[in-house]
Amino acid sequence: MEHVAPELFNGLVLGAFYAIVAIGLSLIMNLTGTINMAHGSFMTLAGYFAFALIARGTNFWFALLVAPLLAVLVAIIVERTMIRPLYGRDPVYSLLLTFGLSLIAEEVFHIVWGANTLPFAPPAALGGTVALGFMNFPTYRLFIVAVLLLVFGLLALFLYRTRFGLRLRAAVQDSEMIAALGTNTQVLYTINFGLGILLAGIAGVLAVGLLGLNPTTGNTLLMPAFVTVIIGGMGSLYGCLVGGVLIGLATSLMTLYVPAASEVVMYILMAIVLTIRPRGLFGEEGLFG
Amino acid sequence: MSNPLIDRRTFVKGAGLGAAAIVAGVPAFIPRLGEAADAIKIGVLEPYTGTYAYPGENETIGIQMAIDAWNKRGGVLGRPIEIIKEDEESKPDVAAQKARKLVNQDKCVALIGTVSSGSSLSVQKASADMGVLFFASGGHTDDVTGKNCTWNTFRTCHSTWMEAHATAYTLAKKFGKRFYFITPDYAFGHALQTAFDDVIKQIGGTTVGYDLTPLGTTDFSSYLTKVPAAKPDVVVVLVQGDDYTNCMKQADSFGLLKKFPFGGPQVELEPLYGLPAAARTGYWGIEWSYSSDLALGKGNKAAHQFVADYFAHYLNSQKKPPTARECFGYVSIDRMLAGMAAAKSTDSVKVARAIEGEKFQSIFADGGYYRREDHQLMWPMWVAEIRPNGTPQDPNDLLDVIAKHDPDTIEQSVAEKAKICKMAYPS
């Protein structure tokens, strides 16, 4: 049993990570029906931007703020020029488009930054460990949890306490009516897409402090995020949070007892949830409960 | 039509000039076409995408360097050599399918390459079925020259048995006999683990912890948090590539690198360059070094010339020094072509016969030979301590080579191999 406490903690960190990526996916999916297969590429892109910024002498904190915003800039261009024409069509169109984009992105990363893993270390202040009593836990992982909780709080405030958030939620329920009432839904879509990518970008920069930075870094995290959305339920912010933590815990605990099954456990979890409750744990008709 | 981009007259003039150029070019062009048709084609199967893309690129550079050298000397059997590259993606099924394509469609007479052991085994099987030579340049699992050995396959990099034995004795002597293993859950990892179990039995050591991690694991925290409780003398890391980077980076973040010695049977420069300096540490088996006389051989002109040529003309996309992967690629294709020259033929059986047992000098110390009984290249292996920041003159020079092990002391003997590897030539 001495191993279980650290595993639970590891699982929570991992889960928070999956959740924030899943929320970004979910935002984009709910409003426009776009299944963004390029989400992982935007994470990687933000990682490379952060790497490039730090290589040019800026510090980690500046890169953590600015790199996701640069990724959002790219995302807005992509949304306006390529994804927008596909709104209103079958989701397969945007799925294929974004899948293609992710392949192209991987090759571009390959050409610009090379196939090898680049060294990326979090700043020295986050380098050590913190004694938690039952174990020494890496400071950087605690920092990740703190940032993700902050981001989650700000996002909830934004969606539930601002006029824009209200419009966004209304648009999910009936975008035609919102448009008829005088809201520019095109702008709404763009901002929403940017918001989803902002979350991906923050997760991306945080991830490369933990993993190596190479053209496939983001894509390795994409599949758990999709599973998170499905388990948590389409359209539910809290569902993503619960789903992410569930997967994180299940993976970590499985690693302790049956490492070979640690990869597959999330799919088993998904199958169980889909069988018992096909719309996911918190999935409902509208967005965000 | 007031301002067309190309008017009719310009077009006619241009077309006329073009036609003239083609006609003038033909006499010179035809014989060259004939020459090209005569080229000896060799299929290169390397991962150019995915976790082993960087070692794949480096092996290809080594291959290209040898090809250029042979072509400069007039090729083999009076014919130029040409390579056709395919991305095998480190996926055994893709590798086997591309192997068939290279032989059946592109008419390659021999194959070379692979980094991942799974791909080495699948290409070995496919090439044996087709009866063409295969040089497994970079997949380490014992089975290639063990129970799966075939007459057509020669393996250049060290076997997992050699890697484990070369380093295990050093680690045990330096740190103690309680080992903790982090092992990748596929052919390569299993083979390494078997070899380590053999050493542990010999020296009376114990395995205090043992984790099988799936290939492509991103989060090693669950494995690493178990390490302190097991109180090992040394943590042996068997994972490779990006998994190695993730594992060491996270071991550093958990503060483990300061508490326990780390080491393992194999480390390569490619993943080391992807690590922050704080996570570069320990004692590891290595398969070549561009900077050490112990690895290159003191006064070995060919090796020093190879390194100089690399820096002058073949620098990889990362502008980093050559690694063991350049050496594998170079040695493999160089010996394949030497075999063709000696056999005066490209016939696979004749070339294989000409290669096996033949001693040669190359770009590493002492020279070596592909053993007749299992087709394993018998060459030295080295152990290095990692210099986190290189040397003051060369920040890329991360390997401080401290020991050389002779092949006969680290590989299974011919008698032992005879029980495992049954090699049958086509009659």
PDB file of N, CA and C in Angstrom, chain A residues 2-3 6-7 10 14 106-107 110 113-122 127-129 135-139 141 208-214 216 220-221 251-252 255-256 259-260 262-263, chain B residues 48-51 53-54 57 185 211-223 225-226 229-230 241-242 245-246 249-250 252-255 259 270-271 273-276 280 317-318 320:
ATOM      1  N   GLU A   2       2.124   1.146   0.430  1.00  0.00           N
ATOM      2  CA  GLU A   2       2.957   2.357   0.508  1.00  0.00           C
ATOM      3  C   GLU A   2       3.082   3.049  -0.854  1.00  0.00           C
ATOM      4  N   HIS A   3       2.864   2.299  -1.925  1.00  0.00           N
ATOM      5  CA  HIS A   3       3.026   2.885  -3.249  1.00  0.00           C
ATOM      6  C   HIS A   3       1.773   3.598  -3.735  1.00  0.00           C
ATOM      7  N   PRO A   6       1.567   7.808  -3.667  1.00  0.00           N
ATOM      8  CA  PRO A   6       2.250   8.500  -4.762  1.00  0.00           C
ATOM      9  C   PRO A   6       1.542   8.300  -6.107  1.00  0.00           C
ATOM     10  N   GLU A   7       1.009   7.093  -6.312  1.00  0.00           N
ATOM     11  CA  GLU A   7       0.341   6.824  -7.588  1.00  0.00           C
ATOM     12  C   GLU A   7      -0.910   7.683  -7.747  1.00  0.00           C
ATOM     13  N   ASN A  10       0.315  11.094  -8.659  1.00  0.00           N
ATOM     14  CA  ASN A  10       0.733  11.113 -10.060  1.00  0.00           C
ATOM     15  C   ASN A  10      -0.469  11.136 -10.990  1.00  0.00           C
ATOM     16  N   LEU A  14      -1.487  13.861 -13.929  1.00  0.00           N
ATOM     17  CA  LEU A  14      -1.697  13.416 -15.306  1.00  0.00           C
ATOM     18  C   LEU A  14      -3.114  13.760 -15.758  1.00  0.00           C
ATOM     19  N   GLU A 106       3.518  18.087 -38.742  1.00  0.00           N
ATOM     20  CA  GLU A 106       4.607  17.235 -38.272  1.00  0.00           C
ATOM     21  C   GLU A 106       5.810  17.330 -39.203  1.00  0.00           C
ATOM     22  N   GLU A 107       5.528  17.338 -40.520  1.00  0.00           N
ATOM     23  CA  GLU A 107       6.624  17.440 -41.490  1.00  0.00           C
ATOM     24  C   GLU A 107       7.318  18.795 -41.409  1.00  0.00           C
ATOM     25  N   HIS A 110       9.519  18.886 -38.544  1.00  0.00           N
ATOM     26  CA  HIS A 110      10.641  18.037 -38.931  1.00  0.00           C
ATOM     27  C   HIS A 110      11.668  18.851 -39.720  1.00  0.00           C
ATOM     28  N   TRP A 113      12.805  22.196 -37.300  1.00  0.00           N
ATOM     29  CA  TRP A 113      13.530  21.951 -36.049  1.00  0.00           C
ATOM     30  C   TRP A 113      14.208  20.584 -36.001  1.00  0.00           C
ATOM     31  N   GLY A 114      14.001  19.749 -37.027  1.00  0.00           N
ATOM     32  CA  GLY A 114      14.665  18.449 -37.055  1.00  0.00           C
ATOM     33  C   GLY A 114      13.867  17.363 -36.358  1.00  0.00           C
ATOM     34  N   ALA A 115      14.222  16.123 -36.649  1.00  0.00           N
ATOM     35  CA  ALA A 115      13.479  14.980 -36.114  1.00  0.00           C
ATOM     36  C   ALA A 115      13.880  14.659 -34.684  1.00  0.00           C
ATOM     37  N   ASN A 116      15.051  15.163 -34.289  1.00  0.00           N
ATOM     38  CA  ASN A 116      15.553  14.768 -32.964  1.00  0.00           C
ATOM     39  C   ASN A 116      14.843  15.515 -31.854  1.00  0.00           C
ATOM     40  N   THR A 117      14.930  14.975 -30.659  1.00  0.00           N
ATOM     41  CA  THR A 117      14.365  15.622 -29.490  1.00  0.00           C
ATOM     42  C   THR A 117      15.254  16.787 -29.061  1.00  0.00           C
ATOM     43  N   LEU A 118      14.647  17.917 -28.760  1.00  0.00           N
ATOM     44  CA  LEU A 118      15.409  19.084 -28.345  1.00  0.00           C
ATOM     45  C   LEU A 118      15.401  19.189 -26.822  1.00  0.00           C
ATOM     46  N   PRO A 119      16.514  19.653 -26.242  1.00  0.00           N
ATOM     47  CA  PRO A 119      16.556  19.765 -24.780  1.00  0.00           C
ATOM     48  C   PRO A 119      15.735  20.963 -24.314  1.00  0.00           C
ATOM     49  N   PHE A 120      14.867  20.746 -23.378  1.00  0.00           N
ATOM     50  CA  PHE A 120      14.023  21.825 -22.875  1.00  0.00           C
ATOM     51  C   PHE A 120      13.860  21.582 -21.385  1.00  0.00           C
ATOM     52  N   ALA A 121      14.448  22.420 -20.560  1.00  0.00           N
ATOM     53  CA  ALA A 121      14.377  22.216 -19.117  1.00  0.00           C
ATOM     54  C   ALA A 121      13.572  23.345 -18.482  1.00  0.00           C
ATOM     55  N   PRO A 122      12.729  23.016 -17.510  1.00  0.00           N
ATOM     56  CA  PRO A 122      12.061  24.073 -16.762  1.00  0.00           C
ATOM     57  C   PRO A 122      13.089  24.874 -15.982  1.00  0.00           C
ATOM     58  N   GLY A 127      12.994  23.265 -10.435  1.00  0.00           N
ATOM     59  CA  GLY A 127      13.743  22.040 -10.709  1.00  0.00           C
ATOM     60  C   GLY A 127      13.724  20.992  -9.606  1.00  0.00           C
ATOM     61  N   GLY A 128      13.618  21.404  -8.362  1.00  0.00           N
ATOM     62  CA  GLY A 128      13.800  20.458  -7.268  1.00  0.00           C
ATOM     63  C   GLY A 128      12.567  19.636  -6.935  1.00  0.00           C
ATOM     64  N   THR A 129      12.563  19.112  -5.718  1.00  0.00           N
ATOM     65  CA  THR A 129      11.391  18.363  -5.268  1.00  0.00           C
ATOM     66  C   THR A 129      10.846  19.000  -3.991  1.00  0.00           C
ATOM     67  N   MET A 135       6.114  11.259   0.142  1.00  0.00           N
ATOM     68  CA  MET A 135       7.082  11.161  -0.965  1.00  0.00           C
ATOM     69  C   MET A 135       7.663  12.541  -1.253  1.00  0.00           C
ATOM     70  N   ASN A 136       8.751  12.546  -2.045  1.00  0.00           N
ATOM     71  CA  ASN A 136       9.264  13.802  -2.570  1.00  0.00           C
ATOM     72  C   ASN A 136       8.689  14.004  -3.961  1.00  0.00           C
ATOM     73  N   PHE A 137       7.941  15.075  -4.131  1.00  0.00           N
ATOM     74  CA  PHE A 137       7.274  15.262  -5.411  1.00  0.00           C
ATOM     75  C   PHE A 137       7.945  16.384  -6.191  1.00  0.00           C
ATOM     76  N   PRO A 138       8.119  16.192  -7.528  1.00  0.00           N
ATOM     77  CA  PRO A 138       8.792  17.223  -8.310  1.00  0.00           C
ATOM     78  C   PRO A 138       8.035  18.560  -8.243  1.00  0.00           C
ATOM     79  N   THR A 139       8.786  19.619  -7.961  1.00  0.00           N
ATOM     80  CA  THR A 139       8.189  20.957  -7.904  1.00  0.00           C
ATOM     81  C   THR A 139       7.476  21.293  -9.207  1.00  0.00           C
ATOM     82  N   ARG A 141       5.920  19.461 -11.292  1.00  0.00           N
ATOM     83  CA  ARG A 141       4.588  18.850 -11.433  1.00  0.00           C
ATOM     84  C   ARG A 141       3.561  19.591 -10.590  1.00  0.00           C
ATOM     85  N   VAL A 208       6.315  20.076 -22.534  1.00  0.00           N
ATOM     86  CA  VAL A 208       7.694  19.865 -22.990  1.00  0.00           C
ATOM     87  C   VAL A 208       8.704  20.049 -21.854  1.00  0.00           C
ATOM     88  N   GLY A 209       8.272  20.642 -20.747  1.00  0.00           N
ATOM     89  CA  GLY A 209       9.148  20.662 -19.579  1.00  0.00           C
ATOM     90  C   GLY A 209       9.255  19.282 -18.941  1.00  0.00           C
ATOM     91  N   LEU A 210       8.264  18.451 -19.269  1.00  0.00           N
ATOM     92  CA  LEU A 210       8.134  17.129 -18.665  1.00  0.00           C
ATOM     93  C   LEU A 210       8.634  16.049 -19.621  1.00  0.00           C
ATOM     94  N   LEU A 211       8.316  16.243 -20.903  1.00  0.00           N
ATOM     95  CA  LEU A 211       8.676  15.282 -21.947  1.00  0.00           C
ATOM     96  C   LEU A 211       9.708  15.928 -22.853  1.00  0.00           C
ATOM     97  N   GLY A 212      10.252  15.144 -23.764  1.00  0.00           N
ATOM     98  CA  GLY A 212      11.139  15.717 -24.754  1.00  0.00           C
ATOM     99  C   GLY A 212      10.323  16.479 -25.783  1.00  0.00           C
ATOM    100  N   LEU A 213      10.945  17.467 -26.440  1.00  0.00           N
ATOM    101  CA  LEU A 213      10.260  18.228 -27.478  1.00  0.00           C
ATOM    102  C   LEU A 213      10.680  17.706 -28.846  1.00  0.00           C
ATOM    103  N   ASN A 214       9.730  17.086 -29.553  1.00  0.00           N
ATOM    104  CA  ASN A 214      10.000  16.630 -30.913  1.00  0.00           C
ATOM    105  C   ASN A 214       8.708  16.710 -31.710  1.00  0.00           C
ATOM    106  N   THR A 216       6.420  14.933 -32.605  1.00  0.00           N
ATOM    107  CA  THR A 216       5.229  14.159 -32.259  1.00  0.00           C
ATOM    108  C   THR A 216       4.781  14.359 -30.801  1.00  0.00           C
ATOM    109  N   THR A 220       1.141  12.588 -29.013  1.00  0.00           N
ATOM    110  CA  THR A 220       1.106  11.476 -28.061  1.00  0.00           C
ATOM    111  C   THR A 220       0.090  11.754 -26.953  1.00  0.00           C
ATOM    112  N   LEU A 221      -0.242  13.032 -26.745  1.00  0.00           N
ATOM    113  CA  LEU A 221      -1.189  13.375 -25.681  1.00  0.00           C
ATOM    114  C   LEU A 221      -2.608  13.533 -26.206  1.00  0.00           C
ATOM    115  N   THR A 251      -4.756   5.008 -15.135  1.00  0.00           N
ATOM    116  CA  THR A 251      -3.473   4.701 -15.769  1.00  0.00           C
ATOM    117  C   THR A 251      -2.383   4.506 -14.719  1.00  0.00           C
ATOM    118  N   SER A 252      -2.325   5.424 -13.763  1.00  0.00           N
ATOM    119  CA  SER A 252      -1.268   5.354 -12.743  1.00  0.00           C
ATOM    120  C   SER A 252      -1.388   4.097 -11.889  1.00  0.00           C
ATOM    121  N   THR A 255      -0.415   1.051 -13.768  1.00  0.00           N
ATOM    122  CA  THR A 255       1.038   0.973 -13.911  1.00  0.00           C
ATOM    123  C   THR A 255       1.661   0.269 -12.707  1.00  0.00           C
ATOM    124  N   LEU A 256       1.065   0.488 -11.554  1.00  0.00           N
ATOM    125  CA  LEU A 256       1.584  -0.103 -10.326  1.00  0.00           C
ATOM    126  C   LEU A 256       1.392  -1.615 -10.312  1.00  0.00           C
ATOM    127  N   PRO A 259       1.687  -3.149 -15.406  1.00  0.00           N
ATOM    128  CA  PRO A 259       2.199  -2.119 -16.311  1.00  0.00           C
ATOM    129  C   PRO A 259       1.804  -2.336 -17.772  1.00  0.00           C
ATOM    130  N   ALA A 260       1.766  -3.596 -18.191  1.00  0.00           N
ATOM    131  CA  ALA A 260       1.477  -3.858 -19.601  1.00  0.00           C
ATOM    132  C   ALA A 260       0.088  -3.361 -19.982  1.00  0.00           C
ATOM    133  N   SER A 262      -1.293  -0.607 -18.736  1.00  0.00           N
ATOM    134  CA  SER A 262      -1.461   0.805 -18.391  1.00  0.00           C
ATOM    135  C   SER A 262      -1.933   1.637 -19.580  1.00  0.00           C
ATOM    136  N   GLU A 263      -1.594   1.198 -20.785  1.00  0.00           N
ATOM    137  CA  GLU A 263      -1.988   1.968 -21.962  1.00  0.00           C
ATOM    138  C   GLU A 263      -3.431   1.687 -22.349  1.00  0.00           C
TER     139      GLU A 263
ATOM    140  N   TYR B  48      12.444   7.381 -40.967  1.00  0.00           N
ATOM    141  CA  TYR B  48      12.691   8.816 -41.158  1.00  0.00           C
ATOM    142  C   TYR B  48      11.644   9.655 -40.439  1.00  0.00           C
ATOM    143  N   THR B  49      10.648   8.971 -39.868  1.00  0.00           N
ATOM    144  CA  THR B  49       9.659   9.666 -39.048  1.00  0.00           C
ATOM    145  C   THR B  49       9.539   8.896 -37.738  1.00  0.00           C
ATOM    146  N   GLY B  50       8.977   9.541 -36.722  1.00  0.00           N
ATOM    147  CA  GLY B  50       8.740   8.865 -35.454  1.00  0.00           C
ATOM    148  C   GLY B  50       9.939   8.897 -34.520  1.00  0.00           C
ATOM    149  N   THR B  51       9.878   8.089 -33.495  1.00  0.00           N
ATOM    150  CA  THR B  51      10.822   8.197 -32.385  1.00  0.00           C
ATOM    151  C   THR B  51      12.277   7.924 -32.786  1.00  0.00           C
ATOM    152  N   ALA B  53      13.651   8.651 -35.812  1.00  0.00           N
ATOM    153  CA  ALA B  53      13.963   9.362 -37.056  1.00  0.00           C
ATOM    154  C   ALA B  53      15.404   9.895 -37.072  1.00  0.00           C
ATOM    155  N   TYR B  54      15.885  10.352 -35.937  1.00  0.00           N
ATOM    156  CA  TYR B  54      17.220  10.948 -35.896  1.00  0.00           C
ATOM    157  C   TYR B  54      18.310   9.883 -36.093  1.00  0.00           C
ATOM    158  N   GLU B  57      18.295   8.957 -39.715  1.00  0.00           N
ATOM    159  CA  GLU B  57      18.998   9.917 -40.577  1.00  0.00           C
ATOM    160  C   GLU B  57      20.506   9.666 -40.501  1.00  0.00           C
ATOM    161  N   ASP B 185       8.977  -2.764 -23.052  1.00  0.00           N
ATOM    162  CA  ASP B 185       8.212  -3.996 -23.230  1.00  0.00           C
ATOM    163  C   ASP B 185       8.101  -4.383 -24.709  1.00  0.00           C
ATOM    164  N   ASP B 211      10.558  -3.097 -13.979  1.00  0.00           N
ATOM    165  CA  ASP B 211       9.346  -2.567 -14.600  1.00  0.00           C
ATOM    166  C   ASP B 211       9.401  -2.732 -16.101  1.00  0.00           C
ATOM    167  N   LEU B 212       8.332  -3.282 -16.672  1.00  0.00           N
ATOM    168  CA  LEU B 212       8.216  -3.369 -18.120  1.00  0.00           C
ATOM    169  C   LEU B 212       7.377  -2.184 -18.581  1.00  0.00           C
ATOM    170  N   THR B 213       7.996  -1.260 -19.287  1.00  0.00           N
ATOM    171  CA  THR B 213       7.250  -0.075 -19.716  1.00  0.00           C
ATOM    172  C   THR B 213       6.894  -0.199 -21.189  1.00  0.00           C
ATOM    173  N   PRO B 214       5.638   0.085 -21.542  1.00  0.00           N
ATOM    174  CA  PRO B 214       5.247  -0.005 -22.948  1.00  0.00           C
ATOM    175  C   PRO B 214       6.068   0.958 -23.811  1.00  0.00           C
ATOM    176  N   LEU B 215       6.425   0.547 -25.035  1.00  0.00           N
ATOM    177  CA  LEU B 215       7.161   1.412 -25.960  1.00  0.00           C
ATOM    178  C   LEU B 215       6.334   2.674 -26.207  1.00  0.00           C
ATOM    179  N   GLY B 216       6.989   3.831 -26.108  1.00  0.00           N
ATOM    180  CA  GLY B 216       6.275   5.084 -26.303  1.00  0.00           C
ATOM    181  C   GLY B 216       5.665   5.633 -25.028  1.00  0.00           C
ATOM    182  N   THR B 217       6.081   5.114 -23.873  1.00  0.00           N
ATOM    183  CA  THR B 217       5.594   5.654 -22.600  1.00  0.00           C
ATOM    184  C   THR B 217       6.026   7.111 -22.470  1.00  0.00           C
ATOM    185  N   THR B 218       5.075   8.001 -22.150  1.00  0.00           N
ATOM    186  CA  THR B 218       5.437   9.406 -21.974  1.00  0.00           C
ATOM    187  C   THR B 218       5.633   9.733 -20.508  1.00  0.00           C
ATOM    188  N   ASP B 219       4.865   9.089 -19.635  1.00  0.00           N
ATOM    189  CA  ASP B 219       4.957   9.427 -18.221  1.00  0.00           C
ATOM    190  C   ASP B 219       5.567   8.273 -17.437  1.00  0.00           C
ATOM    191  N   PHE B 220       6.800   8.475 -16.962  1.00  0.00           N
ATOM    192  CA  PHE B 220       7.498   7.424 -16.230  1.00  0.00           C
ATOM    193  C   PHE B 220       7.340   7.572 -14.718  1.00  0.00           C
ATOM    194  N   SER B 221       6.542   8.560 -14.284  1.00  0.00           N
ATOM    195  CA  SER B 221       6.509   8.859 -12.857  1.00  0.00           C
ATOM    196  C   SER B 221       6.075   7.651 -12.031  1.00  0.00           C
ATOM    197  N   SER B 222       5.122   6.882 -12.546  1.00  0.00           N
ATOM    198  CA  SER B 222       4.632   5.745 -11.772  1.00  0.00           C
ATOM    199  C   SER B 222       5.717   4.705 -11.543  1.00  0.00           C
ATOM    200  N   TYR B 223       6.617   4.572 -12.508  1.00  0.00           N
ATOM    201  CA  TYR B 223       7.718   3.624 -12.341  1.00  0.00           C
ATOM    202  C   TYR B 223       8.767   4.212 -11.405  1.00  0.00           C
ATOM    203  N   THR B 225       8.587   6.473  -9.060  1.00  0.00           N
ATOM    204  CA  THR B 225       8.269   6.670  -7.638  1.00  0.00           C
ATOM    205  C   THR B 225       8.469   5.389  -6.838  1.00  0.00           C
ATOM    206  N   LYS B 226       8.571   4.249  -7.523  1.00  0.00           N
ATOM    207  CA  LYS B 226       8.789   2.987  -6.809  1.00  0.00           C
ATOM    208  C   LYS B 226      10.270   2.757  -6.484  1.00  0.00           C
ATOM    209  N   ALA B 229      11.954   3.111  -2.597  1.00  0.00           N
ATOM    210  CA  ALA B 229      11.574   2.072  -1.645  1.00  0.00           C
ATOM    211  C   ALA B 229      12.359   0.779  -1.874  1.00  0.00           C
ATOM    212  N   ALA B 230      12.759   0.524  -3.130  1.00  0.00           N
ATOM    213  CA  ALA B 230      13.469  -0.716  -3.449  1.00  0.00           C
ATOM    214  C   ALA B 230      14.945  -0.652  -3.045  1.00  0.00           C
ATOM    215  N   GLY B 241      15.756   5.888 -27.165  1.00  0.00           N
ATOM    216  CA  GLY B 241      15.090   6.911 -27.970  1.00  0.00           C
ATOM    217  C   GLY B 241      14.378   7.946 -27.108  1.00  0.00           C
ATOM    218  N   ASP B 242      13.181   8.352 -27.553  1.00  0.00           N
ATOM    219  CA  ASP B 242      12.436   9.371 -26.811  1.00  0.00           C
ATOM    220  C   ASP B 242      12.035   8.872 -25.433  1.00  0.00           C
ATOM    221  N   THR B 245      14.781   9.747 -23.176  1.00  0.00           N
ATOM    222  CA  THR B 245      14.752  11.172 -22.841  1.00  0.00           C
ATOM    223  C   THR B 245      13.727  11.448 -21.752  1.00  0.00           C
ATOM    224  N   ASN B 246      12.502  10.954 -21.945  1.00  0.00           N
ATOM    225  CA  ASN B 246      11.435  11.195 -20.977  1.00  0.00           C
ATOM    226  C   ASN B 246      11.786  10.601 -19.621  1.00  0.00           C
ATOM    227  N   LYS B 249      14.694  12.587 -17.912  1.00  0.00           N
ATOM    228  CA  LYS B 249      14.234  13.926 -17.552  1.00  0.00           C
ATOM    229  C   LYS B 249      13.379  13.861 -16.287  1.00  0.00           C
ATOM    230  N   GLN B 250      12.511  12.846 -16.260  1.00  0.00           N
ATOM    231  CA  GLN B 250      11.605  12.739 -15.123  1.00  0.00           C
ATOM    232  C   GLN B 250      12.334  12.180 -13.895  1.00  0.00           C
ATOM    233  N   ASP B 252      15.311  12.935 -13.158  1.00  0.00           N
ATOM    234  CA  ASP B 252      15.941  14.141 -12.632  1.00  0.00           C
ATOM    235  C   ASP B 252      14.930  14.955 -11.819  1.00  0.00           C
ATOM    236  N   SER B 253      13.712  15.118 -12.335  1.00  0.00           N
ATOM    237  CA  SER B 253      12.728  15.955 -11.642  1.00  0.00           C
ATOM    238  C   SER B 253      12.309  15.335 -10.311  1.00  0.00           C
ATOM    239  N   PHE B 254      12.379  14.010 -10.198  1.00  0.00           N
ATOM    240  CA  PHE B 254      12.064  13.361  -8.927  1.00  0.00           C
ATOM    241  C   PHE B 254      13.275  13.350  -7.985  1.00  0.00           C
ATOM    242  N   GLY B 255      14.376  13.932  -8.430  1.00  0.00           N
ATOM    243  CA  GLY B 255      15.570  13.995  -7.592  1.00  0.00           C
ATOM    244  C   GLY B 255      16.315  12.669  -7.488  1.00  0.00           C
ATOM    245  N   LYS B 259      20.389  10.746  -6.046  1.00  0.00           N
ATOM    246  CA  LYS B 259      20.349   9.767  -4.965  1.00  0.00           C
ATOM    247  C   LYS B 259      20.893   8.406  -5.370  1.00  0.00           C
ATOM    248  N   GLU B 270      22.326  10.621 -29.844  1.00  0.00           N
ATOM    249  CA  GLU B 270      21.094  11.267 -30.322  1.00  0.00           C
ATOM    250  C   GLU B 270      20.169  11.647 -29.176  1.00  0.00           C
ATOM    251  N   PRO B 271      19.755  10.685 -28.318  1.00  0.00           N
ATOM    252  CA  PRO B 271      18.886  11.089 -27.209  1.00  0.00           C
ATOM    253  C   PRO B 271      19.595  11.946 -26.161  1.00  0.00           C
ATOM    254  N   TYR B 273      21.619  14.379 -26.672  1.00  0.00           N
ATOM    255  CA  TYR B 273      21.528  15.780 -27.084  1.00  0.00           C
ATOM    256  C   TYR B 273      20.150  16.364 -26.770  1.00  0.00           C
ATOM    257  N   GLY B 274      19.158  15.505 -26.620  1.00  0.00           N
ATOM    258  CA  GLY B 274      17.808  15.969 -26.303  1.00  0.00           C
ATOM    259  C   GLY B 274      17.570  16.155 -24.811  1.00  0.00           C
ATOM    260  N   LEU B 275      18.590  15.874 -24.007  1.00  0.00           N
ATOM    261  CA  LEU B 275      18.424  15.998 -22.555  1.00  0.00           C
ATOM    262  C   LEU B 275      19.052  17.289 -22.045  1.00  0.00           C
ATOM    263  N   PRO B 276      18.400  17.936 -21.066  1.00  0.00           N
ATOM    264  CA  PRO B 276      19.074  19.039 -20.377  1.00  0.00           C
ATOM    265  C   PRO B 276      20.290  18.487 -19.629  1.00  0.00           C
ATOM    266  N   ARG B 280      21.901  14.464 -17.822  1.00  0.00           N
ATOM    267  CA  ARG B 280      22.951  13.666 -18.484  1.00  0.00           C
ATOM    268  C   ARG B 280      23.916  13.166 -17.423  1.00  0.00           C
ATOM    269  N   SER B 317      21.427  17.127 -40.124  1.00  0.00           N
ATOM    270  CA  SER B 317      20.555  18.298 -40.103  1.00  0.00           C
ATOM    271  C   SER B 317      20.665  19.069 -38.791  1.00  0.00           C
ATOM    272  N   GLN B 318      21.181  18.405 -37.749  1.00  0.00           N
ATOM    273  CA  GLN B 318      21.301  19.090 -36.461  1.00  0.00           C
ATOM    274  C   GLN B 318      22.675  19.713 -36.265  1.00  0.00           C
ATOM    275  N   LYS B 320      25.372  18.240 -35.705  1.00  0.00           N
ATOM    276  CA  LYS B 320      26.004  17.582 -34.565  1.00  0.00           C
ATOM    277  C   LYS B 320      27.030  16.571 -35.075  1.00  0.00           C
TER     278      LYS B 320
END
